[in-house]
């Protein structure tokens, strides 16, 4: 796996919102809601606990973790 270069800027709320929408629409998260304080409430399952993420960087970190887990559990298609 080739490492990606470091980001040149902090993640934005628009970027985090786009990732949250994708994760929810693909059913990798049950819910992701931006609060008025700039924090995010996320829930992986309807009856699961609600997690509080501090901002866009945490949403992108969660998306990266989910991507990594999804890729590592998916059989290779060759």
Short mmCIF file of C-alpha atoms in Angstrom, two decimals:
data_model
loop_
_atom_site.label_atom_id
_atom_site.label_comp_id
_atom_site.label_asym_id
_atom_site.label_seq_id
_atom_site.Cartn_x
_atom_site.Cartn_y
_atom_site.Cartn_z
CA UNK A 1 0.00 0.00 0.00
CA UNK A 2 1.36 3.39 -0.99
CA UNK A 3 1.08 6.03 1.76
CA UNK A 4 -0.72 9.23 0.86
CA UNK A 5 1.05 12.58 1.27
CA UNK A 6 -0.01 14.60 4.31
CA UNK A 7 -2.90 17.04 3.89
CA UNK A 8 -2.01 20.63 3.12
CA UNK A 9 -5.09 22.01 4.91
CA UNK A 10 -7.44 21.09 7.71
CA UNK A 11 -10.63 19.24 6.71
CA UNK A 12 -13.64 21.50 6.17
CA UNK A 13 -17.19 21.06 7.39
CA UNK A 14 -18.31 20.65 3.75
CA UNK A 15 -15.83 17.79 3.26
CA UNK A 16 -16.90 16.13 6.51
CA UNK A 17 -20.55 16.55 5.57
CA UNK A 18 -19.95 14.92 2.18
CA UNK A 19 -18.22 11.95 3.81
CA UNK A 20 -20.97 11.64 6.42
CA UNK A 21 -23.60 11.58 3.66
CA UNK A 22 -21.73 8.85 1.78
CA UNK A 23 -21.26 6.72 4.90
CA UNK A 24 -24.96 6.98 5.79
CA UNK A 25 -26.18 6.40 2.23
CA UNK A 26 -24.01 3.28 1.92
CA UNK A 27 -25.28 2.11 5.31
CA UNK A 28 -21.84 2.13 6.89
CA UNK A 29 -23.26 4.50 9.52
CA UNK A 30 -26.85 4.70 10.72
CA UNK A 31 -26.73 8.46 11.36
CA UNK A 32 -24.35 11.42 11.32
CA UNK A 33 -25.63 14.81 12.45
CA UNK A 34 -23.76 18.11 12.64
CA UNK A 35 -24.69 20.00 15.79
CA UNK A 36 -24.85 23.81 16.09
CA UNK A 37 -21.60 23.70 18.12
CA UNK A 38 -19.69 22.14 15.19
CA UNK A 39 -19.53 18.70 16.75
CA UNK A 40 -20.94 15.59 15.11
CA UNK A 41 -23.24 12.95 16.57
CA UNK A 42 -22.73 9.58 14.89
CA UNK A 43 -24.41 6.23 15.39
CA UNK A 44 -23.34 3.01 13.69
CA UNK A 45 -26.55 1.06 14.37
CA UNK A 46 -30.12 2.17 15.15
CA UNK A 47 -29.94 0.72 18.66
CA UNK A 48 -26.24 1.49 19.19
CA UNK A 49 -24.63 4.17 21.29
CA UNK A 50 -24.27 7.71 19.96
CA UNK A 51 -20.67 8.95 19.67
CA UNK A 52 -19.65 12.59 19.83
CA UNK A 53 -16.98 13.66 17.35
CA UNK A 54 -15.28 17.01 17.91
CA UNK A 55 -15.12 18.25 14.33
CA UNK A 56 -14.42 17.60 10.65
CA UNK A 57 -11.04 15.95 11.27
CA UNK A 58 -12.71 13.33 13.48
CA UNK A 59 -15.34 12.62 10.82
CA UNK A 60 -12.63 12.09 8.20
CA UNK A 61 -10.68 9.87 10.60
CA UNK A 62 -13.82 7.78 11.16
CA UNK A 63 -14.36 7.55 7.39
CA UNK A 64 -10.76 6.39 6.92
CA UNK A 65 -11.17 3.75 9.64
CA UNK A 66 -14.39 2.48 8.05
CA UNK A 67 -12.75 2.39 4.60
CA UNK A 68 -9.77 0.47 5.95
CA UNK A 69 -12.00 -2.03 7.76
CA UNK A 70 -14.19 -2.46 4.66
CA UNK A 71 -11.20 -3.03 2.39
CA UNK A 72 -9.53 -5.48 4.77
CA UNK A 73 -12.66 -7.65 5.08
CA UNK A 74 -13.58 -7.67 1.41
CA UNK A 75 -12.29 -10.57 -0.70
CA UNK A 76 -9.87 -9.63 -3.46
CA UNK A 77 -11.55 -9.44 -6.85
CA UNK A 78 -9.08 -10.47 -9.51
#
